[in-house]
Structures are given as C-alpha cells and as structure tokens.
Amino acid sequence: MLLIPCPHCGPRNQEEFAYERTLDSVVRLNDAPELAIATLYARANPRGQEHEIWSHTCGQWLRLTRDRISHAIHSVEPL
Amino acid sequence: MRDAAGSIPFTFDGKAYAGQPGDTLAAALIANGVRLVARSFKLHRPRGIMGAGVEEPSALVTVGEGARAEPNARATDVFLYPGLVARSQNAWPSLAFDVGAVNSLAAALIPAGFYYKTFFGPPSRWMLYERFIRRAAGLGKPPQAPDPDHYGHRSAFCDVLVVGAGPAGLAAALTAVDAGKRVILIEQDAAPGGSLLRERVTIDGEPGVVWAANVADRIRAGGGRVLLRTTVSGYWDDNFLTAVERRVEPGQPAEGDAQVLWRVRAGEVVLATGTIERPLVFANNDLPGVMMAGAARALALRHGVAPGRRAVIATSHDEAYRTAFALADLGVEIVAILDSRTQASGPLVEAARARFVVHAGARPLRAIRRGIGLAGVDALIDGAKRRLLADCLAMSGGASPVLHLHRQAGGALEYDAARGGFLPGAGRQRHVSIGAAAGEHDLSAILTLARVVDPLGPGSPPAPGPLWHDEAPGKAFVDFQNDVTTLDLALAQREGYVSVEHTKRYTTLGMGTDQGKTGAMVALAQIADLRGVPLPDAGLTTFRPPYTPVTMGAFAGPMKGDHAAPIRRLPLAAAHDALGALWVPAGAWMRPRAYLAPDETVAQASLREARMVRASVGVVDVSSLAKFEIAGPDAVDLVAAVCATPVAKLAIGRGRYTVMLREDGMVMDDGTLWRLAEDRWLITSSTGGAARMARHLTYVADVLLGHPRAAVVDVGEHWAGLALAGPQAAAVLSGLTGAEAPAHMGLGDAVIAGVPVRVLAASYSGERAFEVHVPGHLARAVFDALVGAARGLGGGVYGLDAMDHLRVEKGHVVIGAEADGRVTPADLGLGGVLRKTGGYVGWQALQRPALVGPVGRRHLVGLTSVDHTPIAEGAMLVMREGEPPLGHVTTAAPRVAQDGAIALGLLTDGATRHGQIMLAWSPTRRSTVPVRVGPPLFYDAQGARYRD
C-alpha cells in the first residue's frame, strides 16, 4: 500500500485516496471535439514516470508524479 | 531424552495419543510411532513428516472439529493443546487402505499437463473426468458451517520491523531497541530462537535457546514488541507489511480473537528469515521415513523425539552431519552418512568420521518401501549399488535463503554458483536481509558481539545436491505436495513448455499450499539441466503473497455479517416500521418496499398503493436522494459545467429536469436543478449515484474550473425528503400549509405542523406532486401530518415498488436500469433537453460519428404485453426465440391505471420499430412473452395531470 503525502494532511495510506486518471486524459470543457475525443481514447500510457490525478478523502485533489514500474512517488502537488 | 508418557491428550484419526508441552503435532505423532499421516494430492501416495515448520509439503492434516475445523494445516506447524483433534485428508476409507491409491497404478492417466490436454479435448471428456478428478484429487475439506471464531485487525508502525527471531533477527532487534528505536520483532514459531531451537550451541555461556529467550525479554523490556506465532504474509509498497498472528492453535477455541491481522508501516525492515533446507532427488524420495536432515535434528534436539531406530544420513554438505550426532545421542543407530561430495573435510566431517561410517561420493538411488514406510535405501557407494537397511533417511540437498519477502518488496537477486541458488541483492524499498537469509551460515559471523561455542565446530557453506537423471526406477519428486516428479518436468520440456512459468502451469509445480518452498530450487536445477542452460538462465517464478496460507476470516476481520458494509437507515425509519414497512436494500440504504395489509402479497400491496396515488394521494419517503447545494458568485459556471441542460436562464424559485453526462457522452445521472437565489442552487440526483456525484462536482470545480468562487455542500444527510403525489396532493399540501401550493416546477417555503419546510413541485409519477424537504431531525411531525391528511382524502403511504410502477407507466428512466452507462440522452429520448451551446461535461463526445449517425443505437422503448402476461425483467428482445437479441427489457411493471403488463426496454433502432410485435424471451426464467413496441409512455400522453 502506497504512502501518499497529502499536501493538506501529510503522509497517509493509499486506501484513503482514490485514483482519478492521468493528467493527459483530462478533457477541458472548451476543448474542440476532435481534441477531446483524442484525449479520451488515445493515451500515452508511458512505461515509467506518469502524472496522475488522485483525490484524498479530505477533499483535496492532487497531482502525483509517479513511476509506474517502481511505484515511487516523485512529487505531490495540490490541484 | 523425553519421558515415554505424554501429558497432553490428543487424537489422530480417532485414536487417542498423548504428547508433551512444546510438541508440534508432528513431533507428538512421531513420538507415538505414527509415521503415515497423509496421502498425496494427486497420486494418493503414503506420506509422512518431512519438514519441521511452515515449509512442510507433505504432512497436511485437518485440525479441529465442526465449524472450527481447519483443513490443510501442516502437522509441523501446529502446537499441541489438550483435546486437539486431527484427521488425515484425501484418503478413503482410511489412511492405511486408501482406495485412491490405485491412482498411483493408473498414474500414467494423469501425467503432467493432464488438465491442459483435457481442456483442449472435446468438452464431453472434461464432463466425464471432472467427477472422478474432483473426488480423487484434493486437499482437506473446508468446514460448511459459519466460522465461529473472531478475527481482529490491528495497525501498527515502527522504526524497525525485524522478521524472524533467529540469532540474526534477535541480535538486530536488540541493537535497534538499544539505539532507542521503536521495534517490532515478528516470529512465526511459538518460541524465539530460529535455528538455535535445533542446534546445540552456547552463546555467552548460555544454551542457545535460553540466550534467545533472554534476548527476547530484553527487547520487550526495552519497549520493543515481540509477536510470536505471527507470520509476515505480505510485503507491499512503501514498507507496508501484513502479518497474521495466531492467538490460538488451529481448531482451538479462543477467548477473544483467534487470529489478528497486523498491518504495519515500518521505517526500516530487517529480513532475518533464515533458510529452507532442500531435499535430495532420488526414486521414492517421498516415502514416510524420508525427511529433511534439519527436521530430524529439530525432532531430536528440540522435542527429544527419535525419528527412527536406524538412520541413514544423505547430504551434499556439512550441515546434515550435525543430524548424525543429534540422532546418535538419542540412541538412534547411524547406519551410514552418504556424502555426495568426493572430497569432504573440516572439523565437522572429521568428528563424524571418528564416530560414524562416512561414505564420500555416495548418494541414495532409491528408497525401499515395506508396507507404508521406509525399510531401506539402495545407495551408490564407491561406484557400486548397495542396500542399507534403515527406517529413517535424513537428507539435505543444500539450503535456500527465504527470499519471499525480499522479492515481494521488489529486491534484486544474485546468483551464487557455490550454493546453487540465489541470495538477496539490492533492496528496492527500505529493507535489508541479514543472517542465513543473506547467505551467512556461520553463527559466530552472525553474532559478532557474542561468544559462540559450537561443540561440533563450524561447517562448510551449504552446497547443492547432485542432479537426478533417473538412474533408478521409481518416482523422484521435486514438488512433494503437488506430486511433480522429474519425469513430469522432462515431459513438459518435451512438449514445449520450456520456460519455467510454462512448466509451472503445465505440471502444477509450486502451485500447492506450500508454494514450492521445499522443492522449487531443486526443480529449477533439474529444469536448467534438461534445457542445458545455467541455472540463473532457467528463470524464476514470481514470489507472491501470502507467504503461508491465510484464513479468509483474518482478511475479513470484524467486517462480517452486519458489519460487512454500512447500512444506512432513513431518518424516518421508526415511523415506517410503525406503519408495517417491508424493507428492501437499495444501495447502502434500507428503504420501504411496500406497506403490506394482512394477507396481502408484495405485488398486491404495491399495485394497491400505486392505484391509490392515481386515484387520490400518496406519501413516499425519498430522503435517500442525493442533494447538493452550490453557492457563490461562480456557482452558475459550476452548475452549467455539470448539468447538460439550460441553466443560466432558470428563474429564481424555479426548477427543471436535468441530466448529467460522463465525458464519453453517456448519461451518468439525472435529477432536478433548482435556483434558490441568484447565486444559490440545489441539485437533486439519484440515491445510488450520490457518492459519484459528490466526487464529480468537486472534480469539475477543482480540476476543470480551477477553484471557482463556488462552494459545493452535500446536503443529502441534512434534508429528509417526502414526496406527495396524486390528484389530491395540492389539496393536502395547502390544507397543511394554509397557502397555495407552488406551481409545477416551482418552489416555496412553508410551515407544516410547526416545522419550516421547503416545497419543490416536481413529479416523478405522472401526477401533480411535491417534494417536501425538512431537516431530518424534525421530519417525524411533518410525515405524520402529511400521512394523516392523505388518509383523510382516501390516500396513504406508498413504497419503492409502487413508485417504480408509477414511473414505468409514465416512462421515466432510472439510473442503472435504463441509463446503464451505455446510453446517451438521445437514446433515452432526451436529446431535446440538452443545451445547444455545449460547454458541459460530455458535450464533445456526443459529436462522435457513431453517436450522431442515424442507425444502430439502442433506444428507450415502451413494451406492452400483448396477452397481459407479465414480462420478465432482463429478457432479450428478439423476433424469434434463439435469434441474437436486438435489445433487452430494463424494467417490467404491471399497468397501474388498468389491467395488463408493461415494461421499458432498450432496443436497437427502437424509435423506428414502434408498432412491431417482438418476443421478450428469457431462457433462464423460461418466459416468452409477445410484446408490442411503442413509445415509452403509457399514461397521460398529453401531460395534463401533473400540471397545476
């Protein structure tokens, strides 16, 4: 179980967090349809480091930079 | 030497025995002369005790009785208690006369890959074999009754977690405690000491076992926590480990928790997990009487039990020599020591030569069976085959460091050719391996700060046993628990299952409850030899948690029965109970399904309640609906992003139906949107989607809109909601409030029974209707007033089923039934309510060609049973039985307004099929009903009744 440093609460167990999506899959409200559809269905899915959006039960949304092989968390920023 | 008579009574297969304090079940059985304790998994071969701890592959027994029976317990891992009841498994009618043992004769029928080959054959073959296989092959039977035991969960953290209380682990834990660290030391055995429990050494002038107990006491005295009988089963991310503590033995009634699952977050982890001895491979190496040399030594030195009368020691390195001394001191005749090395020297070997017959370059070829046990061994000695008579063969083919946790943590491996195995390499998390687990075999090198005296002197490092090339007839096992032999490995290679991962699945190598702890490295060496590659190139299977089997109850812990999931009760639950509500779970909520009159069925009650609403007025509890208030200068932006319907022009004090989409354009939820003030909104949405909607609102606000000046408050818990519906609803309401009821889709504040309430005029039934929102703790008086007034006009309460009947007749959709995550608003006939300008979540995806194309989508339709027979929910919509479905029935209901049966369904190009007759076909419910397709609206098509 990952130990994720919530910017609001400090390090907490992964079970308090919910994974939302990768940052590159965020569809902005004013994106053109072609861009939005590409964002939804064509993802990079890199082997290694990836930016992810998670939420904590405290209500804080986070941007995690995480290595998907080693599971190492490089940075956590509030969104 | 122990006394002959034991003080702890127990039974095995119904026969009474007695053992001594500290005995494992295995030790007590051997002390009582019981050698045959199990039948093997596939071949039903007689098996005895091979090991001395959790690694035991063969001696699996069921311990305990009735609901407390624990199958597949290792006899070597169960400590005796008075009244222990153990039974053998996988044998019928008895262990000695097992009918299944003919499997051994018919073994050619189930070689490696048997299951694969059967599955690739015609299905009828599997149907034929399955019955036979299920009965013949197997382990213990799980108890049928609910588990009477309690299981606890504990969380803990520490600076240093030490796994294994052998000499290395004890020394590390004590050092950490002395340095002021918070320490947890975990040991799976009932006593600290590890290898010291089976060796005769003194440390700092004390016997090893006494030293271990004293160190454990010093760790406790220094504030450390020592958990005995606890097994670390998993090493997860970020130094999070799970361990299972046995507070009682298998089958033993507990005062409190029988087991506790520990969840530990550790700063540093020290893995002092020791080694597991490897077997030698030769024909019949599974006979009762053949055991690991270390296990024989543990029986002798820890329990004072002699594993036989005449023993042969067979080994590839020095360690097993110690067994000869230990057994001889108990009066066991040492027939010979067979050492596969041609050259062996050193103090331990020299001491043995002075006392025993030692053959260098010698090894066992075949164990000789008499009855069910070992009678002797054919050995290769000085190049010739010789038969030695013995009832115990203590073997050792090297030792493998226990790397499971190191690997689970992501640690690297390093190959050590001299020991023919792997050592822990660099850790990936914050962990380090020490002691024997790190390849150190010399006790004085482990305990550098202590004075270690070993009367036999140090031995050489462990070295692997010779490879087996089937030099003698008979099965030579590499996986004793799953009956995998060297011939099975060869067969897998011949048939192309070359990689070790393939070999594993083809032969079931290492897939038993012991996960190949004993034989894995031996098997790997054989596979590498067959392939002609160096051992490290043969590959290694993954070490997965748990290290040893974990009782399911330990995972569940206290979260069982009513505690398995939270149950949410309505604020008015007591009031509904007083009215005789029949409860039904709806998500986490318990909601009234119907209020049954005497002798009424649920169906009758629901139809009566629905007709009451159509005729006069009814009250239904809708408190569980999700409710969110959104307020602030930018609230309109947030609402407009979430709701796909027009927002900005909604007048204050007015509401409208709305729908929320996912990003892929599919309907996520629906509900109503109300403008309470210029900058203040109320959204209601589905009960089941409440948590998802709460998350979605904050995602849109924080991530998409970048923290607008708008607050989202989940007010679902605050407001109880009571819906009032029917032609008399307005009369009931104005009678109680003394004011005119709001117009349809209007809202207003009012006072009912002295309680301030908010009234929303929205209809879900097709009748004029209102939702009365009242703070939950004040709801009872309002509810009583509403029900009382309704009754006065021939109405009353109604439940969930009646509400469902009413909405089906009116064609309203439910999230989860009609809106099943695969439909767009247009599919539901709601395309017209969408905001034309876009800008809401999901608007772009609705432009996808597949969604704007004219054909191929499934549309919401109404279905009328042609002959009034009820339609089966979930039935397929087909033109003829047996044809591929064109759609399905989402919700079925009786007609309320008249006799008959109707349903809603999703049907491919359904909008163009109105008027067609199809079949609602459900093979599983044996129901075929002709239905007429039409619009999803069966009642008041003009929409006259719900307006003011």
PDB file of N, CA and C in Angstrom, chain B residues 261-287:
ATOM      1  N   LEU B 261      -4.914  -9.875  12.225  1.00  0.00           N
ATOM      2  CA  LEU B 261      -4.184  -9.427  11.044  1.00  0.00           C
ATOM      3  C   LEU B 261      -3.539  -8.087  11.363  1.00  0.00           C
ATOM      4  N   TRP B 262      -2.207  -8.074  11.357  1.00  0.00           N
ATOM      5  CA  TRP B 262      -1.460  -6.844  11.631  1.00  0.00           C
ATOM      6  C   TRP B 262      -1.137  -6.146  10.329  1.00  0.00           C
ATOM      7  N   ARG B 263      -1.307  -4.842  10.339  1.00  0.00           N
ATOM      8  CA  ARG B 263      -0.917  -4.009   9.189  1.00  0.00           C
ATOM      9  C   ARG B 263       0.126  -3.035   9.708  1.00  0.00           C
ATOM     10  N   VAL B 264       1.340  -3.217   9.263  1.00  0.00           N
ATOM     11  CA  VAL B 264       2.458  -2.483   9.862  1.00  0.00           C
ATOM     12  C   VAL B 264       3.130  -1.605   8.813  1.00  0.00           C
ATOM     13  N   ARG B 265       3.291  -0.345   9.133  1.00  0.00           N
ATOM     14  CA  ARG B 265       4.093   0.557   8.301  1.00  0.00           C
ATOM     15  C   ARG B 265       5.429   0.712   9.029  1.00  0.00           C
ATOM     16  N   ALA B 266       6.499   0.307   8.388  1.00  0.00           N
ATOM     17  CA  ALA B 266       7.795   0.264   9.052  1.00  0.00           C
ATOM     18  C   ALA B 266       8.765   1.249   8.418  1.00  0.00           C
ATOM     19  N   GLY B 267       9.604   1.857   9.242  1.00  0.00           N
ATOM     20  CA  GLY B 267      10.649   2.725   8.713  1.00  0.00           C
ATOM     21  C   GLY B 267      11.677   1.908   7.958  1.00  0.00           C
ATOM     22  N   GLU B 268      12.245   0.940   8.645  1.00  0.00           N
ATOM     23  CA  GLU B 268      13.194   0.019   8.024  1.00  0.00           C
ATOM     24  C   GLU B 268      12.706  -1.396   8.287  1.00  0.00           C
ATOM     25  N   VAL B 269      13.002  -2.283   7.356  1.00  0.00           N
ATOM     26  CA  VAL B 269      12.645  -3.685   7.550  1.00  0.00           C
ATOM     27  C   VAL B 269      13.910  -4.520   7.495  1.00  0.00           C
ATOM     28  N   VAL B 270      14.081  -5.358   8.512  1.00  0.00           N
ATOM     29  CA  VAL B 270      15.213  -6.274   8.551  1.00  0.00           C
ATOM     30  C   VAL B 270      14.667  -7.682   8.328  1.00  0.00           C
ATOM     31  N   LEU B 271      15.109  -8.302   7.246  1.00  0.00           N
ATOM     32  CA  LEU B 271      14.627  -9.642   6.920  1.00  0.00           C
ATOM     33  C   LEU B 271      15.650 -10.659   7.409  1.00  0.00           C
ATOM     34  N   ALA B 272      15.301 -11.326   8.503  1.00  0.00           N
ATOM     35  CA  ALA B 272      16.148 -12.372   9.068  1.00  0.00           C
ATOM     36  C   ALA B 272      15.366 -13.671   8.989  1.00  0.00           C
ATOM     37  N   THR B 273      15.018 -14.032   7.753  1.00  0.00           N
ATOM     38  CA  THR B 273      14.053 -15.105   7.533  1.00  0.00           C
ATOM     39  C   THR B 273      14.684 -16.477   7.397  1.00  0.00           C
ATOM     40  N   GLY B 274      16.037 -16.543   7.497  1.00  0.00           N
ATOM     41  CA  GLY B 274      16.677 -17.844   7.527  1.00  0.00           C
ATOM     42  C   GLY B 274      16.653 -18.571   6.197  1.00  0.00           C
ATOM     43  N   THR B 275      16.771 -19.879   6.290  1.00  0.00           N
ATOM     44  CA  THR B 275      16.822 -20.701   5.077  1.00  0.00           C
ATOM     45  C   THR B 275      15.800 -21.818   5.176  1.00  0.00           C
ATOM     46  N   ILE B 276      15.516 -22.407   4.031  1.00  0.00           N
ATOM     47  CA  ILE B 276      14.742 -23.650   3.996  1.00  0.00           C
ATOM     48  C   ILE B 276      15.628 -24.700   3.337  1.00  0.00           C
ATOM     49  N   GLU B 277      15.706 -25.866   3.997  1.00  0.00           N
ATOM     50  CA  GLU B 277      16.567 -26.930   3.507  1.00  0.00           C
ATOM     51  C   GLU B 277      15.973 -27.545   2.249  1.00  0.00           C
ATOM     52  N   ARG B 278      16.861 -27.990   1.363  1.00  0.00           N
ATOM     53  CA  ARG B 278      16.395 -28.607   0.117  1.00  0.00           C
ATOM     54  C   ARG B 278      16.471 -30.127   0.213  1.00  0.00           C
ATOM     55  N   PRO B 279      15.556 -30.798  -0.455  1.00  0.00           N
ATOM     56  CA  PRO B 279      15.609 -32.262  -0.463  1.00  0.00           C
ATOM     57  C   PRO B 279      16.643 -32.767  -1.466  1.00  0.00           C
ATOM     58  N   LEU B 280      16.934 -34.052  -1.395  1.00  0.00           N
ATOM     59  CA  LEU B 280      17.693 -34.717  -2.455  1.00  0.00           C
ATOM     60  C   LEU B 280      16.681 -35.380  -3.379  1.00  0.00           C
ATOM     61  N   VAL B 281      17.063 -35.518  -4.616  1.00  0.00           N
ATOM     62  CA  VAL B 281      16.158 -36.123  -5.591  1.00  0.00           C
ATOM     63  C   VAL B 281      16.645 -37.533  -5.894  1.00  0.00           C
ATOM     64  N   PHE B 282      15.800 -38.495  -5.614  1.00  0.00           N
ATOM     65  CA  PHE B 282      16.090 -39.900  -5.943  1.00  0.00           C
ATOM     66  C   PHE B 282      14.756 -40.628  -5.936  1.00  0.00           C
ATOM     67  N   ALA B 283      14.745 -41.870  -6.355  1.00  0.00           N
ATOM     68  CA  ALA B 283      13.484 -42.595  -6.507  1.00  0.00           C
ATOM     69  C   ALA B 283      12.833 -42.827  -5.144  1.00  0.00           C
ATOM     70  N   ASN B 284      11.552 -42.604  -5.088  1.00  0.00           N
ATOM     71  CA  ASN B 284      10.760 -42.797  -3.855  1.00  0.00           C
ATOM     72  C   ASN B 284      11.226 -41.882  -2.715  1.00  0.00           C
ATOM     73  N   ASN B 285      11.683 -40.713  -3.057  1.00  0.00           N
ATOM     74  CA  ASN B 285      12.177 -39.811  -2.005  1.00  0.00           C
ATOM     75  C   ASN B 285      11.042 -39.214  -1.171  1.00  0.00           C
ATOM     76  N   ASP B 286       9.819 -39.705  -1.405  1.00  0.00           N
ATOM     77  CA  ASP B 286       8.674 -39.194  -0.639  1.00  0.00           C
ATOM     78  C   ASP B 286       8.178 -40.184   0.398  1.00  0.00           C
ATOM     79  N   LEU B 287       8.812 -41.333   0.538  1.00  0.00           N
ATOM     80  CA  LEU B 287       8.300 -42.353   1.457  1.00  0.00           C
ATOM     81  C   LEU B 287       8.288 -41.855   2.905  1.00  0.00           C
TER      82      LEU B 287
END
